[in-house]
């Protein structure tokens, strides 16, 4: 299993970013996909999940209405569209999946929200 994230960066409060995660090494369409984040000095937290088939999603309360998770099974890619970003969204964002009871992580991409 390999997960590679793209799209992080520096953005002003109120701005938008779209993160991408390209997956390989497993049958992407058959597995749920997750975005987590970890801010300095804090535990890693689940931000959003999208279930196999793409029909159902879940979000942390802190991002509901601002973030949207989606997937393109033809491209083995999961996305996180982040709008109305706040300084408290600053963190390293990780793509993750659980394949055959083993949790896999990408390398992470830094998102910094600052003026």
mmCIF file of N, CA and C in Angstrom:
data_model
loop_
_atom_site.group_PDB
_atom_site.id
_atom_site.type_symbol
_atom_site.label_atom_id
_atom_site.label_comp_id
_atom_site.label_asym_id
_atom_site.label_seq_id
_atom_site.Cartn_x
_atom_site.Cartn_y
_atom_site.Cartn_z
ATOM 1 N N UNK A 1 0.851 -1.180 0.000
ATOM 2 C CA UNK A 1 0.000 0.000 0.000
ATOM 3 C C UNK A 1 0.891 1.237 0.000
ATOM 4 N N UNK A 2 0.612 2.140 -0.927
ATOM 5 C CA UNK A 2 1.342 3.406 -0.962
ATOM 6 C C UNK A 2 0.339 4.545 -1.121
ATOM 7 N N UNK A 3 0.541 5.591 -0.308
ATOM 8 C CA UNK A 3 -0.321 6.766 -0.344
ATOM 9 C C UNK A 3 0.571 7.992 -0.448
ATOM 10 N N UNK A 4 0.301 8.855 -1.424
ATOM 11 C CA UNK A 4 1.118 10.049 -1.635
ATOM 12 C C UNK A 4 0.197 11.257 -1.703
ATOM 13 N N UNK A 5 0.415 12.198 -0.791
ATOM 14 C CA UNK A 5 -0.419 13.395 -0.717
ATOM 15 C C UNK A 5 0.221 14.550 -1.479
ATOM 16 N N UNK A 6 -0.639 15.401 -2.019
ATOM 17 C CA UNK A 6 -0.229 16.620 -2.715
ATOM 18 C C UNK A 6 -1.148 17.757 -2.315
ATOM 19 N N UNK A 7 -0.663 18.988 -2.475
ATOM 20 C CA UNK A 7 -1.563 20.127 -2.436
ATOM 21 C C UNK A 7 -1.505 21.010 -1.214
ATOM 22 N N UNK A 8 -0.667 20.698 -0.246
ATOM 23 C CA UNK A 8 -0.567 21.569 0.910
ATOM 24 C C UNK A 8 0.120 22.878 0.564
ATOM 25 N N UNK A 9 0.130 23.776 1.547
ATOM 26 C CA UNK A 9 0.788 25.053 1.325
ATOM 27 C C UNK A 9 0.374 26.085 2.342
ATOM 28 N N UNK A 10 0.739 27.328 2.045
ATOM 29 C CA UNK A 10 0.410 28.473 2.898
ATOM 30 C C UNK A 10 -0.785 29.202 2.288
ATOM 31 N N UNK A 11 -1.780 29.467 3.100
ATOM 32 C CA UNK A 11 -2.977 30.145 2.621
ATOM 33 C C UNK A 11 -3.447 31.118 3.695
ATOM 34 N N UNK A 12 -4.068 32.198 3.266
ATOM 35 C CA UNK A 12 -4.592 33.178 4.216
ATOM 36 C C UNK A 12 -5.904 32.695 4.819
ATOM 37 N N UNK A 13 -6.236 33.167 6.019
ATOM 38 C CA UNK A 13 -7.543 32.828 6.600
ATOM 39 C C UNK A 13 -8.671 33.176 5.632
ATOM 40 N N UNK A 14 -9.625 32.278 5.528
ATOM 41 C CA UNK A 14 -10.730 32.441 4.591
ATOM 42 C C UNK A 14 -10.471 31.850 3.220
ATOM 43 N N UNK A 15 -9.232 31.435 2.968
ATOM 44 C CA UNK A 15 -8.873 30.882 1.674
ATOM 45 C C UNK A 15 -9.221 29.416 1.540
ATOM 46 N N UNK A 16 -8.825 28.864 0.390
ATOM 47 C CA UNK A 16 -9.147 27.469 0.067
ATOM 48 C C UNK A 16 -7.904 26.724 -0.407
ATOM 49 N N UNK A 17 -7.915 25.426 -0.183
ATOM 50 C CA UNK A 17 -6.903 24.515 -0.717
ATOM 51 C C UNK A 17 -7.585 23.203 -1.055
ATOM 52 N N UNK A 18 -7.030 22.489 -2.011
ATOM 53 C CA UNK A 18 -7.491 21.131 -2.285
ATOM 54 C C UNK A 18 -6.321 20.181 -2.156
ATOM 55 N N UNK A 19 -6.456 19.217 -1.274
ATOM 56 C CA UNK A 19 -5.466 18.169 -1.110
ATOM 57 C C UNK A 19 -5.858 16.962 -1.951
ATOM 58 N N UNK A 20 -4.841 16.294 -2.481
ATOM 59 C CA UNK A 20 -5.047 15.056 -3.231
ATOM 60 C C UNK A 20 -4.198 13.963 -2.619
ATOM 61 N N UNK A 21 -4.675 12.749 -2.715
ATOM 62 C CA UNK A 21 -3.914 11.585 -2.252
ATOM 63 C C UNK A 21 -4.060 10.492 -3.306
ATOM 64 N N UNK A 22 -2.927 10.133 -3.901
ATOM 65 C CA UNK A 22 -2.911 9.078 -4.914
ATOM 66 C C UNK A 22 -2.516 7.763 -4.258
ATOM 67 N N UNK A 23 -3.336 6.744 -4.450
ATOM 68 C CA UNK A 23 -3.138 5.457 -3.802
ATOM 69 C C UNK A 23 -2.693 4.397 -4.799
ATOM 70 N N UNK A 24 -1.922 3.432 -4.311
ATOM 71 C CA UNK A 24 -1.522 2.295 -5.138
ATOM 72 C C UNK A 24 -1.258 1.091 -4.242
ATOM 73 N N UNK A 25 -1.245 -0.085 -4.866
ATOM 74 C CA UNK A 25 -0.912 -1.300 -4.130
ATOM 75 C C UNK A 25 -2.097 -2.035 -3.548
ATOM 76 N N UNK A 26 -3.290 -1.548 -3.802
ATOM 77 C CA UNK A 26 -4.496 -2.229 -3.327
ATOM 78 C C UNK A 26 -5.657 -1.827 -4.232
ATOM 79 N N UNK A 27 -6.764 -2.519 -4.094
ATOM 80 C CA UNK A 27 -7.943 -2.232 -4.913
ATOM 81 C C UNK A 27 -8.670 -1.045 -4.295
ATOM 82 N N UNK A 28 -8.322 0.134 -4.775
ATOM 83 C CA UNK A 28 -8.734 1.395 -4.163
ATOM 84 C C UNK A 28 -10.244 1.469 -3.951
ATOM 85 N N UNK A 29 -11.007 1.091 -4.952
ATOM 86 C CA UNK A 29 -12.455 1.271 -4.895
ATOM 87 C C UNK A 29 -13.118 0.434 -3.801
ATOM 88 N N UNK A 30 -12.410 -0.559 -3.294
ATOM 89 C CA UNK A 30 -13.002 -1.468 -2.305
ATOM 90 C C UNK A 30 -12.791 -1.028 -0.865
ATOM 91 N N UNK A 31 -12.067 0.053 -0.664
ATOM 92 C CA UNK A 31 -11.684 0.432 0.703
ATOM 93 C C UNK A 31 -12.104 1.858 1.045
ATOM 94 N N UNK A 32 -12.437 2.019 2.323
ATOM 95 C CA UNK A 32 -12.721 3.349 2.840
ATOM 96 C C UNK A 32 -11.421 4.161 2.867
ATOM 97 N N UNK A 33 -11.556 5.450 2.714
ATOM 98 C CA UNK A 33 -10.399 6.347 2.743
ATOM 99 C C UNK A 33 -10.632 7.457 3.755
ATOM 100 N N UNK A 34 -9.551 7.923 4.352
ATOM 101 C CA UNK A 34 -9.634 8.878 5.455
ATOM 102 C C UNK A 34 -8.609 9.997 5.274
ATOM 103 N N UNK A 35 -8.968 11.164 5.769
ATOM 104 C CA UNK A 35 -8.015 12.252 5.968
ATOM 105 C C UNK A 35 -7.923 12.522 7.477
ATOM 106 N N UNK A 36 -6.685 12.552 7.966
ATOM 107 C CA UNK A 36 -6.388 12.915 9.337
ATOM 108 C C UNK A 36 -5.531 14.178 9.316
ATOM 109 N N UNK A 37 -5.392 14.808 10.469
ATOM 110 C CA UNK A 37 -4.452 15.926 10.612
ATOM 111 C C UNK A 37 -3.835 15.901 12.008
ATOM 112 N N UNK A 38 -2.642 16.489 12.082
ATOM 113 C CA UNK A 38 -1.944 16.581 13.354
ATOM 114 C C UNK A 38 -1.308 17.949 13.460
ATOM 115 N N UNK A 39 -1.774 18.713 14.425
ATOM 116 C CA UNK A 39 -1.215 20.032 14.692
ATOM 117 C C UNK A 39 -0.078 19.891 15.704
ATOM 118 N N UNK A 40 0.842 20.858 15.738
ATOM 119 C CA UNK A 40 1.963 20.779 16.684
ATOM 120 C C UNK A 40 1.473 20.634 18.129
ATOM 121 N N UNK A 41 2.018 19.645 18.828
ATOM 122 C CA UNK A 41 1.673 19.436 20.221
ATOM 123 C C UNK A 41 0.335 18.781 20.469
ATOM 124 N N UNK A 42 -0.336 18.356 19.391
ATOM 125 C CA UNK A 42 -1.658 17.743 19.538
ATOM 126 C C UNK A 42 -1.650 16.334 18.959
ATOM 127 N N UNK A 43 -2.660 15.557 19.332
ATOM 128 C CA UNK A 43 -2.796 14.214 18.788
ATOM 129 C C UNK A 43 -3.365 14.266 17.368
ATOM 130 N N UNK A 44 -3.061 13.227 16.614
ATOM 131 C CA UNK A 44 -3.626 13.117 15.272
ATOM 132 C C UNK A 44 -5.137 12.908 15.394
ATOM 133 N N UNK A 45 -5.894 13.624 14.569
ATOM 134 C CA UNK A 45 -7.344 13.531 14.633
ATOM 135 C C UNK A 45 -7.936 13.253 13.258
ATOM 136 N N UNK A 46 -9.050 12.522 13.269
ATOM 137 C CA UNK A 46 -9.758 12.231 12.031
ATOM 138 C C UNK A 46 -10.515 13.473 11.572
ATOM 139 N N UNK A 47 -10.307 13.833 10.316
ATOM 140 C CA UNK A 47 -10.956 15.005 9.741
ATOM 141 C C UNK A 47 -12.167 14.601 8.912
ATOM 142 N N UNK A 48 -11.982 13.603 8.039
ATOM 143 C CA UNK A 48 -13.062 13.209 7.136
ATOM 144 C C UNK A 48 -12.854 11.776 6.666
ATOM 145 N N UNK A 49 -13.949 11.131 6.337
ATOM 146 C CA UNK A 49 -13.909 9.758 5.829
ATOM 147 C C UNK A 49 -14.865 9.629 4.661
ATOM 148 N N UNK A 50 -14.488 8.789 3.704
ATOM 149 C CA UNK A 50 -15.382 8.472 2.598
ATOM 150 C C UNK A 50 -15.357 6.969 2.401
ATOM 151 N N UNK A 51 -16.518 6.385 2.284
ATOM 152 C CA UNK A 51 -16.609 4.940 2.295
ATOM 153 C C UNK A 51 -16.530 4.369 0.895
ATOM 154 N N UNK A 52 -16.159 3.108 0.804
ATOM 155 C CA UNK A 52 -16.008 2.468 -0.494
ATOM 156 C C UNK A 52 -17.319 2.608 -1.257
ATOM 157 N N UNK A 53 -17.215 2.907 -2.559
ATOM 158 C CA UNK A 53 -18.410 3.184 -3.340
ATOM 159 C C UNK A 53 -18.675 4.670 -3.449
ATOM 160 N N UNK A 54 -18.111 5.457 -2.510
ATOM 161 C CA UNK A 54 -18.171 6.917 -2.610
ATOM 162 C C UNK A 54 -19.468 7.545 -2.174
ATOM 163 N N UNK A 55 -20.425 6.761 -1.661
ATOM 164 C CA UNK A 55 -21.723 7.326 -1.379
ATOM 165 C C UNK A 55 -21.864 7.997 -0.034
ATOM 166 N N UNK A 56 -21.056 7.595 0.942
ATOM 167 C CA UNK A 56 -21.230 8.102 2.303
ATOM 168 C C UNK A 56 -19.960 8.783 2.780
ATOM 169 N N UNK A 57 -20.143 9.853 3.539
ATOM 170 C CA UNK A 57 -19.015 10.596 4.082
ATOM 171 C C UNK A 57 -19.284 10.948 5.543
ATOM 172 N N UNK A 58 -18.220 11.183 6.274
ATOM 173 C CA UNK A 58 -18.306 11.639 7.653
ATOM 174 C C UNK A 58 -17.270 12.730 7.867
ATOM 175 N N UNK A 59 -17.588 13.680 8.764
ATOM 176 C CA UNK A 59 -16.683 14.791 9.029
ATOM 177 C C UNK A 59 -16.585 15.059 10.523
ATOM 178 N N UNK A 60 -15.421 15.548 10.929
ATOM 179 C CA UNK A 60 -15.286 16.075 12.277
ATOM 180 C C UNK A 60 -16.159 17.326 12.388
ATOM 181 N N UNK A 61 -16.692 17.556 13.572
ATOM 182 C CA UNK A 61 -17.557 18.719 13.773
ATOM 183 C C UNK A 61 -16.841 20.018 13.421
ATOM 184 N N UNK A 62 -15.547 20.053 13.664
ATOM 185 C CA UNK A 62 -14.786 21.283 13.461
ATOM 186 C C UNK A 62 -14.661 21.679 11.986
ATOM 187 N N UNK A 63 -14.926 20.750 11.066
ATOM 188 C CA UNK A 63 -14.770 21.062 9.637
ATOM 189 C C UNK A 63 -16.067 20.936 8.849
ATOM 190 N N UNK A 64 -17.137 20.502 9.492
ATOM 191 C CA UNK A 64 -18.412 20.334 8.784
ATOM 192 C C UNK A 64 -18.848 21.641 8.143
ATOM 193 N N UNK A 65 -19.275 21.548 6.901
ATOM 194 C CA UNK A 65 -19.721 22.727 6.170
ATOM 195 C C UNK A 65 -18.596 23.491 5.499
ATOM 196 N N UNK A 66 -17.350 23.158 5.821
ATOM 197 C CA UNK A 66 -16.202 23.845 5.199
ATOM 198 C C UNK A 66 -15.353 22.907 4.345
ATOM 199 N N UNK A 67 -15.242 21.657 4.753
ATOM 200 C CA UNK A 67 -14.412 20.684 4.033
ATOM 201 C C UNK A 67 -15.305 19.675 3.323
ATOM 202 N N UNK A 68 -14.824 19.203 2.171
ATOM 203 C CA UNK A 68 -15.535 18.163 1.432
ATOM 204 C C UNK A 68 -14.551 17.094 0.993
ATOM 205 N N UNK A 69 -14.834 15.853 1.353
ATOM 206 C CA UNK A 69 -14.027 14.724 0.908
ATOM 207 C C UNK A 69 -14.722 14.078 -0.284
ATOM 208 N N UNK A 70 -13.910 13.666 -1.263
ATOM 209 C CA UNK A 70 -14.457 12.993 -2.442
ATOM 210 C C UNK A 70 -13.411 12.017 -2.970
ATOM 211 N N UNK A 71 -13.826 11.167 -3.874
ATOM 212 C CA UNK A 71 -12.890 10.196 -4.439
ATOM 213 C C UNK A 71 -13.189 9.981 -5.910
ATOM 214 N N UNK A 72 -12.129 9.615 -6.641
ATOM 215 C CA UNK A 72 -12.232 9.250 -8.049
ATOM 216 C C UNK A 72 -11.610 7.873 -8.175
ATOM 217 N N UNK A 73 -12.460 6.863 -8.214
ATOM 218 C CA UNK A 73 -11.943 5.496 -8.229
ATOM 219 C C UNK A 73 -11.178 5.177 -9.515
ATOM 220 N N UNK A 74 -11.505 5.858 -10.597
ATOM 221 C CA UNK A 74 -10.784 5.626 -11.856
ATOM 222 C C UNK A 74 -9.347 6.127 -11.782
ATOM 223 N N UNK A 75 -9.116 7.104 -10.905
ATOM 224 C CA UNK A 75 -7.771 7.677 -10.750
ATOM 225 C C UNK A 75 -7.097 7.240 -9.455
ATOM 226 N N UNK A 76 -7.745 6.360 -8.687
ATOM 227 C CA UNK A 76 -7.190 5.919 -7.392
ATOM 228 C C UNK A 76 -6.812 7.116 -6.520
ATOM 229 N N UNK A 77 -7.671 8.100 -6.483
ATOM 230 C CA UNK A 77 -7.357 9.352 -5.803
ATOM 231 C C UNK A 77 -8.506 9.773 -4.886
ATOM 232 N N UNK A 78 -8.122 10.248 -3.703
ATOM 233 C CA UNK A 78 -9.080 10.844 -2.777
ATOM 234 C C UNK A 78 -8.684 12.309 -2.578
ATOM 235 N N UNK A 79 -9.693 13.160 -2.459
ATOM 236 C CA UNK A 79 -9.478 14.599 -2.359
ATOM 237 C C UNK A 79 -10.040 15.137 -1.049
ATOM 238 N N UNK A 80 -9.481 16.260 -0.630
ATOM 239 C CA UNK A 80 -10.068 17.015 0.467
ATOM 240 C C UNK A 80 -10.092 18.478 0.053
ATOM 241 N N UNK A 81 -11.291 18.961 -0.247
ATOM 242 C CA UNK A 81 -11.470 20.371 -0.582
ATOM 243 C C UNK A 81 -11.706 21.124 0.719
ATOM 244 N N UNK A 82 -10.862 22.107 0.979
ATOM 245 C CA UNK A 82 -10.931 22.849 2.238
ATOM 246 C C UNK A 82 -11.227 24.313 1.927
ATOM 247 N N UNK A 83 -12.359 24.786 2.383
ATOM 248 C CA UNK A 83 -12.771 26.170 2.184
ATOM 249 C C UNK A 83 -12.877 26.889 3.516
ATOM 250 N N UNK A 84 -12.923 28.194 3.454
ATOM 251 C CA UNK A 84 -13.057 29.017 4.670
ATOM 252 C C UNK A 84 -12.056 28.593 5.730
ATOM 253 N N UNK A 85 -10.812 28.463 5.316
ATOM 254 C CA UNK A 85 -9.787 27.965 6.222
ATOM 255 C C UNK A 85 -9.525 28.934 7.360
ATOM 256 N N UNK A 86 -9.211 28.338 8.517
ATOM 257 C CA UNK A 86 -8.964 29.095 9.741
ATOM 258 C C UNK A 86 -7.556 28.785 10.237
ATOM 259 N N UNK A 87 -6.974 29.679 11.022
ATOM 260 C CA UNK A 87 -5.637 29.379 11.561
ATOM 261 C C UNK A 87 -5.587 28.049 12.321
ATOM 262 N N UNK A 88 -6.665 27.687 12.967
ATOM 263 C CA UNK A 88 -6.679 26.422 13.712
ATOM 264 C C UNK A 88 -6.722 25.187 12.806
ATOM 265 N N UNK A 89 -6.848 25.377 11.507
ATOM 266 C CA UNK A 89 -6.739 24.256 10.570
ATOM 267 C C UNK A 89 -5.281 23.944 10.234
ATOM 268 N N UNK A 90 -4.364 24.783 10.702
ATOM 269 C CA UNK A 90 -2.942 24.542 10.462
ATOM 270 C C UNK A 90 -2.517 23.206 11.055
ATOM 271 N N UNK A 91 -1.945 22.354 10.213
ATOM 272 C CA UNK A 91 -1.561 21.010 10.634
ATOM 273 C C UNK A 91 -0.888 20.295 9.476
ATOM 274 N N UNK A 92 -0.305 19.152 9.776
ATOM 275 C CA UNK A 92 0.090 18.221 8.729
ATOM 276 C C UNK A 92 -1.104 17.310 8.464
ATOM 277 N N UNK A 93 -1.480 17.203 7.209
ATOM 278 C CA UNK A 93 -2.641 16.412 6.808
ATOM 279 C C UNK A 93 -2.162 15.098 6.194
ATOM 280 N N UNK A 94 -2.771 14.014 6.654
ATOM 281 C CA UNK A 94 -2.390 12.673 6.234
ATOM 282 C C UNK A 94 -3.571 11.953 5.595
ATOM 283 N N UNK A 95 -3.283 11.267 4.535
ATOM 284 C CA UNK A 95 -4.220 10.344 3.914
ATOM 285 C C UNK A 95 -4.005 8.966 4.550
ATOM 286 N N UNK A 96 -5.081 8.212 4.705
ATOM 287 C CA UNK A 96 -4.954 6.919 5.365
ATOM 288 C C UNK A 96 -6.003 5.937 4.860
ATOM 289 N N UNK A 97 -5.671 4.664 4.993
ATOM 290 C CA UNK A 97 -6.637 3.616 4.727
ATOM 291 C C UNK A 97 -6.327 2.411 5.611
ATOM 292 N N UNK A 98 -7.274 1.510 5.677
ATOM 293 C CA UNK A 98 -7.110 0.291 6.473
ATOM 294 C C UNK A 98 -7.332 -0.893 5.542
ATOM 295 N N UNK A 99 -6.244 -1.591 5.228
ATOM 296 C CA UNK A 99 -6.297 -2.716 4.298
ATOM 297 C C UNK A 99 -5.867 -3.977 5.038
ATOM 298 N N UNK A 100 -6.747 -4.958 5.068
ATOM 299 C CA UNK A 100 -6.453 -6.239 5.752
ATOM 300 C C UNK A 100 -5.957 -5.969 7.173
ATOM 301 N N UNK A 101 -6.660 -5.131 7.892
ATOM 302 C CA UNK A 101 -6.425 -4.806 9.301
ATOM 303 C C UNK A 101 -5.132 -4.027 9.545
ATOM 304 N N UNK A 102 -4.448 -3.601 8.508
ATOM 305 C CA UNK A 102 -3.226 -2.813 8.668
ATOM 306 C C UNK A 102 -3.498 -1.368 8.249
ATOM 307 N N UNK A 103 -3.231 -0.447 9.159
ATOM 308 C CA UNK A 103 -3.416 0.982 8.872
ATOM 309 C C UNK A 103 -2.199 1.493 8.113
ATOM 310 N N UNK A 104 -2.444 2.160 6.988
ATOM 311 C CA UNK A 104 -1.368 2.756 6.195
ATOM 312 C C UNK A 104 -1.541 4.269 6.162
ATOM 313 N N UNK A 105 -0.413 4.969 6.073
ATOM 314 C CA UNK A 105 -0.397 6.433 6.073
ATOM 315 C C UNK A 105 0.453 6.942 4.919
ATOM 316 N N UNK A 106 0.067 8.125 4.423
ATOM 317 C CA UNK A 106 0.938 8.841 3.516
ATOM 318 C C UNK A 106 2.001 9.572 4.309
ATOM 319 N N UNK A 107 2.843 10.316 3.580
ATOM 320 C CA UNK A 107 3.946 11.025 4.229
ATOM 321 C C UNK A 107 3.480 12.326 4.872
ATOM 322 N N UNK A 108 2.279 12.769 4.513
ATOM 323 C CA UNK A 108 1.737 13.998 5.071
ATOM 324 C C UNK A 108 2.060 15.205 4.211
ATOM 325 N N UNK A 109 1.182 16.198 4.280
ATOM 326 C CA UNK A 109 1.408 17.457 3.586
ATOM 327 C C UNK A 109 1.036 18.592 4.536
ATOM 328 N N UNK A 110 1.903 19.589 4.597
ATOM 329 C CA UNK A 110 1.716 20.685 5.557
ATOM 330 C C UNK A 110 0.717 21.696 5.010
ATOM 331 N N UNK A 111 -0.247 22.054 5.842
ATOM 332 C CA UNK A 111 -1.189 23.136 5.546
ATOM 333 C C UNK A 111 -1.005 24.190 6.629
ATOM 334 N N UNK A 112 -0.691 25.408 6.205
ATOM 335 C CA UNK A 112 -0.509 26.519 7.133
ATOM 336 C C UNK A 112 -1.477 27.632 6.761
ATOM 337 N N UNK A 113 -2.292 28.027 7.729
ATOM 338 C CA UNK A 113 -3.262 29.094 7.511
ATOM 339 C C UNK A 113 -2.826 30.297 8.346
ATOM 340 N N UNK A 114 -2.377 31.325 7.658
ATOM 341 C CA UNK A 114 -1.817 32.477 8.353
ATOM 342 C C UNK A 114 -1.845 33.694 7.456
ATOM 343 N N UNK A 115 -2.007 34.857 8.069
ATOM 344 C CA UNK A 115 -1.951 36.097 7.309
ATOM 345 C C UNK A 115 -0.536 36.676 7.355
#
